[in-house]
Structures are given as C-alpha cells and as structure tokens.
mmCIF file of C-alpha atoms in Angstrom:
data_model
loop_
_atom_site.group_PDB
_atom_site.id
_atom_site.type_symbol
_atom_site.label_atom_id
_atom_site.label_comp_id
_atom_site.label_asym_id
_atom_site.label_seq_id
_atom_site.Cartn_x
_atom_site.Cartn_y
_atom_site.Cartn_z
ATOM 1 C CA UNK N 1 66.332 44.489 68.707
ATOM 2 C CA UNK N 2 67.088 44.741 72.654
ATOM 3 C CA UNK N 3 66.543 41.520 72.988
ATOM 4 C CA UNK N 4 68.503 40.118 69.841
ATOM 5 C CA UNK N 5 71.124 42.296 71.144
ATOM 6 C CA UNK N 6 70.753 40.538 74.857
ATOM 7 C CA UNK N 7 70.826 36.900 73.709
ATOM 8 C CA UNK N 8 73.809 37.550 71.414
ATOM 9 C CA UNK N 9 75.379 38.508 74.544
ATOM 10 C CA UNK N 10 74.405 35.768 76.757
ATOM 11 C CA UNK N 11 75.827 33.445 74.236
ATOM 12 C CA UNK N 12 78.990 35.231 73.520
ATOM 13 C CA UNK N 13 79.754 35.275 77.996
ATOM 14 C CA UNK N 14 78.892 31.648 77.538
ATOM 15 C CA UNK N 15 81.349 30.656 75.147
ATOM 16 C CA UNK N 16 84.106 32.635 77.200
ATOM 17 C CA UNK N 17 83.017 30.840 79.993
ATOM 18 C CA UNK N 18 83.645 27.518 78.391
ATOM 19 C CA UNK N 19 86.667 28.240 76.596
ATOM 20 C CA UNK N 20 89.433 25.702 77.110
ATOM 21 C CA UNK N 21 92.616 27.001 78.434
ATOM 22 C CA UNK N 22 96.035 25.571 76.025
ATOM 23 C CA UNK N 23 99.067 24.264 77.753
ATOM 24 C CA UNK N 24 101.108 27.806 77.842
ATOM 25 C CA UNK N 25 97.696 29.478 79.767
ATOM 26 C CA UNK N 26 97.399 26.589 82.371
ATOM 27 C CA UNK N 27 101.360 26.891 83.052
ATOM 28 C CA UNK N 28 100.956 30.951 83.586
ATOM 29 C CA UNK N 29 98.291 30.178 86.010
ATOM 30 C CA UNK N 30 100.342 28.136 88.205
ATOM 31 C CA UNK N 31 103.516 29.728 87.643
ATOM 32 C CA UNK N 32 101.763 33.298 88.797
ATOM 33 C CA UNK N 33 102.046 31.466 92.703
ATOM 34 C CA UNK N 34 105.869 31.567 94.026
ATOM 35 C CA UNK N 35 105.696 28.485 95.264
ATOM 36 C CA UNK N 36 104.859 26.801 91.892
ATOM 37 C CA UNK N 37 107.134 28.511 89.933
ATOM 38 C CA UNK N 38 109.286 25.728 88.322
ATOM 39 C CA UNK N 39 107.178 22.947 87.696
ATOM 40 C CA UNK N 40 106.568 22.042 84.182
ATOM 41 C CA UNK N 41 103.904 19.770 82.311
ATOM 42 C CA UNK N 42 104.381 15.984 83.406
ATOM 43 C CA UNK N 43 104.526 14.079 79.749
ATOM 44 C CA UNK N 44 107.071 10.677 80.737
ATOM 45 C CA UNK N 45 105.341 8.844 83.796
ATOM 46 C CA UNK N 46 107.930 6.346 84.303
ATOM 47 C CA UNK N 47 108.863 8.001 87.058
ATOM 48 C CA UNK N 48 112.941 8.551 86.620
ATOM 49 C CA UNK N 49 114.084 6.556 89.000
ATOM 50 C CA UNK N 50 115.712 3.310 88.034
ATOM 51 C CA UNK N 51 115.199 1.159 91.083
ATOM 52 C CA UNK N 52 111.549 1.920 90.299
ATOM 53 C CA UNK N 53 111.086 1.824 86.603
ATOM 54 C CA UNK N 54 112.839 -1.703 86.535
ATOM 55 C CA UNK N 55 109.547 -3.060 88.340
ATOM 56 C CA UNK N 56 107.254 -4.634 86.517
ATOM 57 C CA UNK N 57 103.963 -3.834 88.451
ATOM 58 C CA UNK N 58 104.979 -0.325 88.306
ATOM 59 C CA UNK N 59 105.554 -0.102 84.306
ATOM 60 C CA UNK N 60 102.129 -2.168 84.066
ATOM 61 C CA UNK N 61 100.113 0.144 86.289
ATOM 62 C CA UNK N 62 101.313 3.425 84.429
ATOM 63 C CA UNK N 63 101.262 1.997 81.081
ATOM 64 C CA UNK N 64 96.994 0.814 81.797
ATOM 65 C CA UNK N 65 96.464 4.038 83.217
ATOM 66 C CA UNK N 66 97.319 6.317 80.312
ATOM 67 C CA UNK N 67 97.948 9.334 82.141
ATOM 68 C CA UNK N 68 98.130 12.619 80.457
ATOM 69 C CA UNK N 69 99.622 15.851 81.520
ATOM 70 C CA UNK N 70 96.274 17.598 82.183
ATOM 71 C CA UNK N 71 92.884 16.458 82.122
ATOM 72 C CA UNK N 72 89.496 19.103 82.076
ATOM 73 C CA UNK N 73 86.147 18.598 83.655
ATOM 74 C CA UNK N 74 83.385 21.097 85.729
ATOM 75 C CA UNK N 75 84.186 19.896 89.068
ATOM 76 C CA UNK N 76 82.295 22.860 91.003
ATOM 77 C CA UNK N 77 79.290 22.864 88.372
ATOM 78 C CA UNK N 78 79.940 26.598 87.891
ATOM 79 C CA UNK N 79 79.701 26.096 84.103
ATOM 80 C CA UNK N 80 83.550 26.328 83.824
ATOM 81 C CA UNK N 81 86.120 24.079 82.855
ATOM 82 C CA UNK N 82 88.721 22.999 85.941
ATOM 83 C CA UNK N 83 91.960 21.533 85.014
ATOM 84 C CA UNK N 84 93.793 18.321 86.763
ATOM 85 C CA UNK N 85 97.571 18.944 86.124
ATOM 86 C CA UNK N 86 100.619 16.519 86.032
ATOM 87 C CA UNK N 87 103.640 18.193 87.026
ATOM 88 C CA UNK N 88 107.086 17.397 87.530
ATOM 89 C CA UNK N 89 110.380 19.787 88.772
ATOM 90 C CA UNK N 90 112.690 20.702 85.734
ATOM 91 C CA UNK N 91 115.739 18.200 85.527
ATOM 92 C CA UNK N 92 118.701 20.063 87.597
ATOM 93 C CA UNK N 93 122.307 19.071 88.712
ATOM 94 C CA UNK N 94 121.776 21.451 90.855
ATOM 95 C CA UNK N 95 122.387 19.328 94.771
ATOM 96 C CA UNK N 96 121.344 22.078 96.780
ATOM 97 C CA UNK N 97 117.874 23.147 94.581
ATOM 98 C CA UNK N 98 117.429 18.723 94.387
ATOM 99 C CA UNK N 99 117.602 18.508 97.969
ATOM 100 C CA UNK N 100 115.163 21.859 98.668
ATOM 101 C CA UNK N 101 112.833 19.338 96.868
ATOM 102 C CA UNK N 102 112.845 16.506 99.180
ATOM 103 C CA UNK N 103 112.396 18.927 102.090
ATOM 104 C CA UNK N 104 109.443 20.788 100.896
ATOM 105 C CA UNK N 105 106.582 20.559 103.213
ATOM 106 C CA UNK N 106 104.002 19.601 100.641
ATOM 107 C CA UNK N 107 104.107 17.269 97.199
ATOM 108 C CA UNK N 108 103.548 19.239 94.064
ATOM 109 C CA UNK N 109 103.314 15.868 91.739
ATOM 110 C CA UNK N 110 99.702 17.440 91.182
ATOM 111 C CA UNK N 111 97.535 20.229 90.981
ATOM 112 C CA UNK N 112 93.913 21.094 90.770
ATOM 113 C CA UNK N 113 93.013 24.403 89.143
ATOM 114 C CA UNK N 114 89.485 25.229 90.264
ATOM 115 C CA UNK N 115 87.231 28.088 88.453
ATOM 116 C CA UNK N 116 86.444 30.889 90.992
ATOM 117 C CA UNK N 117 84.497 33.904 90.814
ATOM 118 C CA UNK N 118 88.617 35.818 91.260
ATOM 119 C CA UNK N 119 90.113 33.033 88.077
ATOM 120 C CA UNK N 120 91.722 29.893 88.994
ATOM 121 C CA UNK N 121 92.113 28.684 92.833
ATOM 122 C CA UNK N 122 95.109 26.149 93.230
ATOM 123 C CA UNK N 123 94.360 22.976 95.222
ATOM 124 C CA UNK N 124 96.605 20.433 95.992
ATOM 125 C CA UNK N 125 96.293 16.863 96.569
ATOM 126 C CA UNK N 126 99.879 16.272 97.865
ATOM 127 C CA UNK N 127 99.416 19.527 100.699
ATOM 128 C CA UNK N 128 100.968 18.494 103.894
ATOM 129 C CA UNK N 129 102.750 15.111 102.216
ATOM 130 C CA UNK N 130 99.419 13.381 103.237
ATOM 131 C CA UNK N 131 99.707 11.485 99.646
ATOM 132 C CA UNK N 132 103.109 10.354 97.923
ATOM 133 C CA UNK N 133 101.708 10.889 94.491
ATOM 134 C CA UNK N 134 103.176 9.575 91.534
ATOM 135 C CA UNK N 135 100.465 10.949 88.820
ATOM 136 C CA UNK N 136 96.237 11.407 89.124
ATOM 137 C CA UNK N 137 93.783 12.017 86.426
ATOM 138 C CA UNK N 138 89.956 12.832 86.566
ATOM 139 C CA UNK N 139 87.158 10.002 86.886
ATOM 140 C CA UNK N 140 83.512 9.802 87.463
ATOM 141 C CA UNK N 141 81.446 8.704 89.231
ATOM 142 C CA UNK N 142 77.324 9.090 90.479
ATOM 143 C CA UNK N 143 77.384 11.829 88.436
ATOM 144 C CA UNK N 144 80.253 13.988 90.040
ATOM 145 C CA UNK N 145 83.670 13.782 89.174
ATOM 146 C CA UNK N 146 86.711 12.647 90.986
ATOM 147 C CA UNK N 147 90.445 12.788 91.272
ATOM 148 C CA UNK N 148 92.095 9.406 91.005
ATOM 149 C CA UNK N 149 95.682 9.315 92.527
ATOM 150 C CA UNK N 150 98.560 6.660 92.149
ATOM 151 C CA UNK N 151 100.623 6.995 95.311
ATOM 152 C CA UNK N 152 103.293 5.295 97.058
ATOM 153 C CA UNK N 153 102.586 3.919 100.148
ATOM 154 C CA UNK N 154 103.922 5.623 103.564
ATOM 155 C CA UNK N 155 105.101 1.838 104.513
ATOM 156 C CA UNK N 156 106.746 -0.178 101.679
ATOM 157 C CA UNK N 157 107.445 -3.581 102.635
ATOM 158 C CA UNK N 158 107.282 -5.077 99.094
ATOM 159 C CA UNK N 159 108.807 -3.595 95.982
ATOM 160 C CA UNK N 160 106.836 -5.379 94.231
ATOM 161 C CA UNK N 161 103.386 -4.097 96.282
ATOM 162 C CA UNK N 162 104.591 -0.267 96.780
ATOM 163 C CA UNK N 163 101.260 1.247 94.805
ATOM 164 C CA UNK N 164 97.651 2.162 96.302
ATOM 165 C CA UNK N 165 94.838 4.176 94.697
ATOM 166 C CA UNK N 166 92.915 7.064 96.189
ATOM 167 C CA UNK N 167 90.049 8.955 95.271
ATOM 168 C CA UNK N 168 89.620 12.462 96.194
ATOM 169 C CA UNK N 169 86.593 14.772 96.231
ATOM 170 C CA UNK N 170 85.327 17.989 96.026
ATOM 171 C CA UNK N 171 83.634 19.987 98.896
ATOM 172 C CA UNK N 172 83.116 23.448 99.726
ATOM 173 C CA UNK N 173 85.635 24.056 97.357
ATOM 174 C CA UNK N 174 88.351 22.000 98.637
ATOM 175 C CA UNK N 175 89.956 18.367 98.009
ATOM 176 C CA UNK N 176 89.213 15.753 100.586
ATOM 177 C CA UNK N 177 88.510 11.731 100.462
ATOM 178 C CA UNK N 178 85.576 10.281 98.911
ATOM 179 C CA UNK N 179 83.070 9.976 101.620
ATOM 180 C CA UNK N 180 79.066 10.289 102.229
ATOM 181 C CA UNK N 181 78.547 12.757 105.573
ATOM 182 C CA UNK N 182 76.820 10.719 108.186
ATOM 183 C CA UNK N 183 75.087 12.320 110.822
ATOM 184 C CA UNK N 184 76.069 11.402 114.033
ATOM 185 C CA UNK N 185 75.328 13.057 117.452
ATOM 186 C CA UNK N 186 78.489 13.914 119.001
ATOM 187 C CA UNK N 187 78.565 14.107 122.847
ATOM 188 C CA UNK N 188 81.740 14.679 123.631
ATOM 189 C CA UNK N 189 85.763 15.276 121.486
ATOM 190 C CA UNK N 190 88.783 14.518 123.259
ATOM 191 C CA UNK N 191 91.990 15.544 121.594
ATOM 192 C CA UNK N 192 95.669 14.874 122.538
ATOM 193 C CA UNK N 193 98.522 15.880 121.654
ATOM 194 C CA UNK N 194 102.013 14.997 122.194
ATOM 195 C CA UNK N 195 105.383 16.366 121.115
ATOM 196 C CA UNK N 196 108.393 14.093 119.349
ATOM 197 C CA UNK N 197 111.464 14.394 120.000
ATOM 198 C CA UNK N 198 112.165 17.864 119.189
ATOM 199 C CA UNK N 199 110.096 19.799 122.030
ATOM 200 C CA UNK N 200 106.655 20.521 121.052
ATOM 201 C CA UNK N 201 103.055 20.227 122.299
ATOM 202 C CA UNK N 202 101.497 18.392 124.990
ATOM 203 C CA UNK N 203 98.252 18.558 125.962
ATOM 204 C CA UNK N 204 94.372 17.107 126.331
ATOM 205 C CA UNK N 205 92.238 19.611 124.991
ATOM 206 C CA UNK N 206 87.717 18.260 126.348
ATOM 207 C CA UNK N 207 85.592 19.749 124.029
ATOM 208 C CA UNK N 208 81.795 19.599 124.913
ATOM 209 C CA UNK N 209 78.535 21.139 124.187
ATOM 210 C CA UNK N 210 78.765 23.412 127.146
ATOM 211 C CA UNK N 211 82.183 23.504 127.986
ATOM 212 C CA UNK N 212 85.780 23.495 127.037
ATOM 213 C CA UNK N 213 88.611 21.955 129.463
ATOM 214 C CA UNK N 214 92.496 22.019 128.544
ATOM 215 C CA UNK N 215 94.715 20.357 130.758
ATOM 216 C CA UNK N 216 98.326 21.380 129.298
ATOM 217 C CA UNK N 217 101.495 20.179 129.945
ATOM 218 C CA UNK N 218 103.073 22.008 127.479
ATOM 219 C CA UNK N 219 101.126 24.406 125.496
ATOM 220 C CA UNK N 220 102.464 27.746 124.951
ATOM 221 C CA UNK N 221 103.126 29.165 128.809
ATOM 222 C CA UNK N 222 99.664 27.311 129.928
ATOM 223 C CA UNK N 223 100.885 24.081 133.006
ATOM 224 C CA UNK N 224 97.592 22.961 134.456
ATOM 225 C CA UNK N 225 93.800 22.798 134.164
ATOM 226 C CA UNK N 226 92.301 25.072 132.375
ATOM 227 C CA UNK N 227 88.664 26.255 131.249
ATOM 228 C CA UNK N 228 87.958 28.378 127.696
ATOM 229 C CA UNK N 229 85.119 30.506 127.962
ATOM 230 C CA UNK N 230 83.838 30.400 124.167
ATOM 231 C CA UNK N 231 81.978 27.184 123.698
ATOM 232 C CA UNK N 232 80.896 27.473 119.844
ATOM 233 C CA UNK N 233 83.981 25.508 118.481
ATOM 234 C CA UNK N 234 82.632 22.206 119.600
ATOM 235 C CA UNK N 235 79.049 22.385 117.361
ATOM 236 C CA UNK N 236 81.514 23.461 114.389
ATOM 237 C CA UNK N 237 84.027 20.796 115.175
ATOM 238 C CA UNK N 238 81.084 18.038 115.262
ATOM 239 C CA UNK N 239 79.917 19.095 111.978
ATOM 240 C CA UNK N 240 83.379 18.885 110.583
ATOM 241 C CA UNK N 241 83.617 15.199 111.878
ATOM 242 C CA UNK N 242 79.843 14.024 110.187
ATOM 243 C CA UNK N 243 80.676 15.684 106.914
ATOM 244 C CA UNK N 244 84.000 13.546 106.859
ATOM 245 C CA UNK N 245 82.564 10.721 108.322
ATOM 246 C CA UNK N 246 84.135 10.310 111.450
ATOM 247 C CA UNK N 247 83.550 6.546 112.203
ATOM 248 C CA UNK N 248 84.289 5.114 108.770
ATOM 249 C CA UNK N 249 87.686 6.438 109.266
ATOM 250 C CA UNK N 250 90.774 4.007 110.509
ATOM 251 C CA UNK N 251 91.654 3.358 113.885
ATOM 252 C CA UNK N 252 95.385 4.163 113.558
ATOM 253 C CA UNK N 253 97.184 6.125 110.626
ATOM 254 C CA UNK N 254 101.084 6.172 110.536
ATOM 255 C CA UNK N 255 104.456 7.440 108.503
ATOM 256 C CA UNK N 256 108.056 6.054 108.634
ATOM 257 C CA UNK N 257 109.348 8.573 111.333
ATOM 258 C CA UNK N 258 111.093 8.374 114.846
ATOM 259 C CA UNK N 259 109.815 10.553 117.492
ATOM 260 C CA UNK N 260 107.382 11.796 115.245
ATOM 261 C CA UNK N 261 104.029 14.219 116.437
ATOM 262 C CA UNK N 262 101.003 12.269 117.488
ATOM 263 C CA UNK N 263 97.691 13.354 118.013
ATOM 264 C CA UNK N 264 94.582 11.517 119.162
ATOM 265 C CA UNK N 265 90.877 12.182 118.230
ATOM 266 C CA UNK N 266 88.466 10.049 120.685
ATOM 267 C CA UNK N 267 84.802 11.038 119.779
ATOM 268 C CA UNK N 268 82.120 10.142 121.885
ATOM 269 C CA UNK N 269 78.805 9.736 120.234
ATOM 270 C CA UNK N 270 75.313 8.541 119.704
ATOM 271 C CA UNK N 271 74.378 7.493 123.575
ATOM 272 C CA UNK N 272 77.922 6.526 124.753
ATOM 273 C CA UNK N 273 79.787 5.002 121.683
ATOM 274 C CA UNK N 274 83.240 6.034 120.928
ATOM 275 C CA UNK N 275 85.921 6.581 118.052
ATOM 276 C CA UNK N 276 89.442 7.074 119.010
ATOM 277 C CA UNK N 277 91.875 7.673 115.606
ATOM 278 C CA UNK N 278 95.300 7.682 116.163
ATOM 279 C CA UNK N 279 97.537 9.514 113.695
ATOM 280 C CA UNK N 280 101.431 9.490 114.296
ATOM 281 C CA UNK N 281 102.836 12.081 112.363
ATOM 282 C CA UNK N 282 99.207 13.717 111.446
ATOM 283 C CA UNK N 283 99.498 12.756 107.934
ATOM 284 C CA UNK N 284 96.594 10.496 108.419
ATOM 285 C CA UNK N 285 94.017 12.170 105.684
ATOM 286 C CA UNK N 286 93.311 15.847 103.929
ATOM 287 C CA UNK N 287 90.057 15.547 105.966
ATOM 288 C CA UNK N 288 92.259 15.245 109.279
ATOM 289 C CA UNK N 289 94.741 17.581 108.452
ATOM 290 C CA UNK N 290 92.235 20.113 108.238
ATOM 291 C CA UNK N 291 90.353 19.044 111.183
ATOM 292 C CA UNK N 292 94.061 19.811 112.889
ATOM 293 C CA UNK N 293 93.926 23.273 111.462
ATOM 294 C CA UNK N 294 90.261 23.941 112.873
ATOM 295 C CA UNK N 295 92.066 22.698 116.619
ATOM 296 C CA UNK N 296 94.744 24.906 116.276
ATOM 297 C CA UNK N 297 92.833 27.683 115.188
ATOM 298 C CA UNK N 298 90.618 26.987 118.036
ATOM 299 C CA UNK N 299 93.735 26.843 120.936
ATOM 300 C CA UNK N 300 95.028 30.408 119.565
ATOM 301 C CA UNK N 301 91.777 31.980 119.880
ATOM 302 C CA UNK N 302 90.284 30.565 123.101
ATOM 303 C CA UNK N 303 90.858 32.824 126.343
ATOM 304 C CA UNK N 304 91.367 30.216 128.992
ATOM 305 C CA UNK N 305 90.774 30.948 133.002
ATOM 306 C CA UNK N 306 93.056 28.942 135.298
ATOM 307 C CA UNK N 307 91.476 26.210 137.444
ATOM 308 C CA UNK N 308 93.003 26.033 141.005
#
C-alpha cells in the first residue's frame, strides 16, 4: 500500500510539473517584475508602423513565419515547460510614457520565461539593445531547442533589405548565440577601452596567466601603470572566450552612433596567433556584453599597486 501510495504521488508531482501555464498565468509572471509591468501579449505582427508595413519583404517575412504570441518547449531539460513570449507596450497617446520607450536601455519585444528551482527566471533576448527584435519563436535543432529572432539591422541601407535572422541559445541558464565552445589556449587578453564623447573610460587593461597590468588614462582616480595583485580572472576570462568561441566571432561590430564607447578585445592564443574584435558601442553580441560585465567586475575588485 506504501508503495501504491508513493507512485500515485510521483505521478501526481509529475503532472504539476508539466502543466501548461494559460495566457493570464504567463502575463502575472512577467508583470510580478517592475520593469515588465505593461507589456501585453503580441497577437498583430505587422509591426504598426506604416513606413514599414507598406514593404513588401517585410509583410512576406512575417506572414511565412506565423508567429504566435507565446510558444512552449523544455529548454533547460528540467522536465518543465519554458515559455517564449511576444510582447508589445499597450497603445498610449501618452508623448512622455512613448518616448520613456525609445530610451529604455534594453528591448522588451521578447521574453524567455525559464523554469527554476524559485518559478520562472526572465531572460531577455533584446538586454542591452544588442538585438532590434521585431518578434522570435522557438526552433530546433540537434536535439536542443532554439530561439529564432527577426531583427532589424543596426545599419539599414536598404528598405527593402532591413531584416536578419538570429539564433540564440541556452547555456548555464542564460541566452547567448548559437555556437560550439572551442578550446583554445589563451596566452595572453588585451582589452581597451575608450570613452565617447561624453567623458568616460580610458584605459589598456594586460591580462596574463601570471600577471595583471593596467595602464589607465582615465579609470576612476588611477593615471599610470599599474599592477593587480589577484591573477585568477584571466583563467576565468579564457574560459569565457572558448565557451563563446572567441575566433569565430567578427572582426569589427558597430551601431549608428557618434562618439560612441569602444572597446577592443585582442586575444593572443595557441603559440602566437591573435584575435582582435572591435565593438563600437559594445553592442556587438549577448556573449560580449557579458564578457564586458566579467571586465568590469574584474576592474572594481582588483587592488592595483602603482608602478613608478
């Protein structure tokens, strides 16, 4: 009777488990974050605007596509259904809220609810304005599946060629590009940064097995040479690079800006060769920007000893 009683149970937390959230359910999860709190369920992907809808490649591409508000699939292979989500902002006359939009710092097109041990974690593809997204729904692929995004392009020269595709992943529980880690050895990782136009940072951070070398121009209070004494950032930082695959990546990356950030990865590896990727405006990929986020992390918590 133990037993009976045991598998009943079993069977009963599995069905919870896969129990398909409804429309209202998926809204409450993303409304429950401030920052999320007005979207609403994407169901016309024409877009809205008429300079845009009026082009023909643009109605074709949506139309083959079929999107749908939300699409479900096990992306983590925790047994539990994740949810791809279409959003758009309510319609508002509202100049001030419209403009508040345009100046967020991320896209909220769409949004990736992932199962977690604490509910639903919120991912998003448009973080940082990396990708211009227009809509995305769920693929797959060697037995995984994939986010498929339709995005503008950060340089539209044609109206009539203004579309690309990306295809997003996920690893360690986060969304970055499609790629298979390579594993190079890494010898040596050069980064430098420069301001815009508004002040900001300069420097030329040397990060190597067995040492760490900033030479700042203008970081913080630091002018000069300078040496960190923790030397553990570089082994994480080079096993960051493989699992995005480093040299597959492009040479140069770029947004429509003037006197825009830069920042400049050159990666010297496997017995001399080298990498440099160039990204004005560090919008490049969601791999990069979070390889940014490991270098600033890295700068705030290094204790650095003037050189004379």
């Amino acid at each position: 009777m133990k037993y009976i009683i045991l598998l009943i149970g079993i069977i009963l937390l599995q069905s919870c488990e896969k129990k398909s959230l409804n429309e209202k359910e998926i809204l409450e999860i993303i409304h429950s974050h401030e920052e999320y709190k007005n979207l609403e369920l994407k169901t016309d992907f024409s877009y809205g605007y008429d300079f845009i809808d009026s082009i023909k490649t643009f109605k074709k591409t949506v139309e083959r596509e079929k999107f749908k508000p939300y699409y479900e699939a096990d992306f983590n292979k925790d047994g539990k259904k994740d949810y791809l989500v279409n959003l758009k902002y309510p319609d508002s006359e509202n100049e001030e809220y419209v403009v508040k939009i345009l100046i967020e710092d991320d896209h909220k097109n769409t949004l990736l609810l992932l199962s977690s041990t604490k509910g639903y974690q919120i991912l998003n593809p448009g973080k940082n304005k990396v990708y211009n997204i227009i809509s995305a729904k769920i693929i797959s692929h060697e037995n995984q599946y994939l986010t498929k995004l339709l995005n503008f392009k950060k340089h539209i020269n044609d109206r009539n060629d203004m579309l690309q595709y990306d295809t997003l992943m996920i690893k360690n529980n986060q969304l970055t590009e499609l790629t298979s880690a390579k594993n190079h050895h890494i010898e040596k990782i050069i980064v430098t940064q420069n301001g815009g136009y508004a002040p900001g940072k300069i420097y030329r951070l040397i990060l190597k097995k067995d040492s760490t070398i900033l030479q700042s121009k203008s970081y913080k209070n630091l002018k000069g040479k300078y040496v960190g004494i923790y030397t553990s950032s570089f082994k994480s930082l080079s096993q960051y690079l493989n699992q995005i695959n480093f040299s597959n990546l492009k040479n140069r990356y770029s947004i429509d800006c003037q006197d825009c950030v830069s920042i400049e990865i050159e990666i010297v590896f496997d017995n001399g060769k080298t990498k440099k990727i160039y990204d004005y405006g560090e919008k490049g990929t969601l791999g990069l920007t979070k390889l940014y986020e490991q270098i600033n992390t890295i700068m705030n918590n290094q204790k650095w000893d003037k050189i004379n």
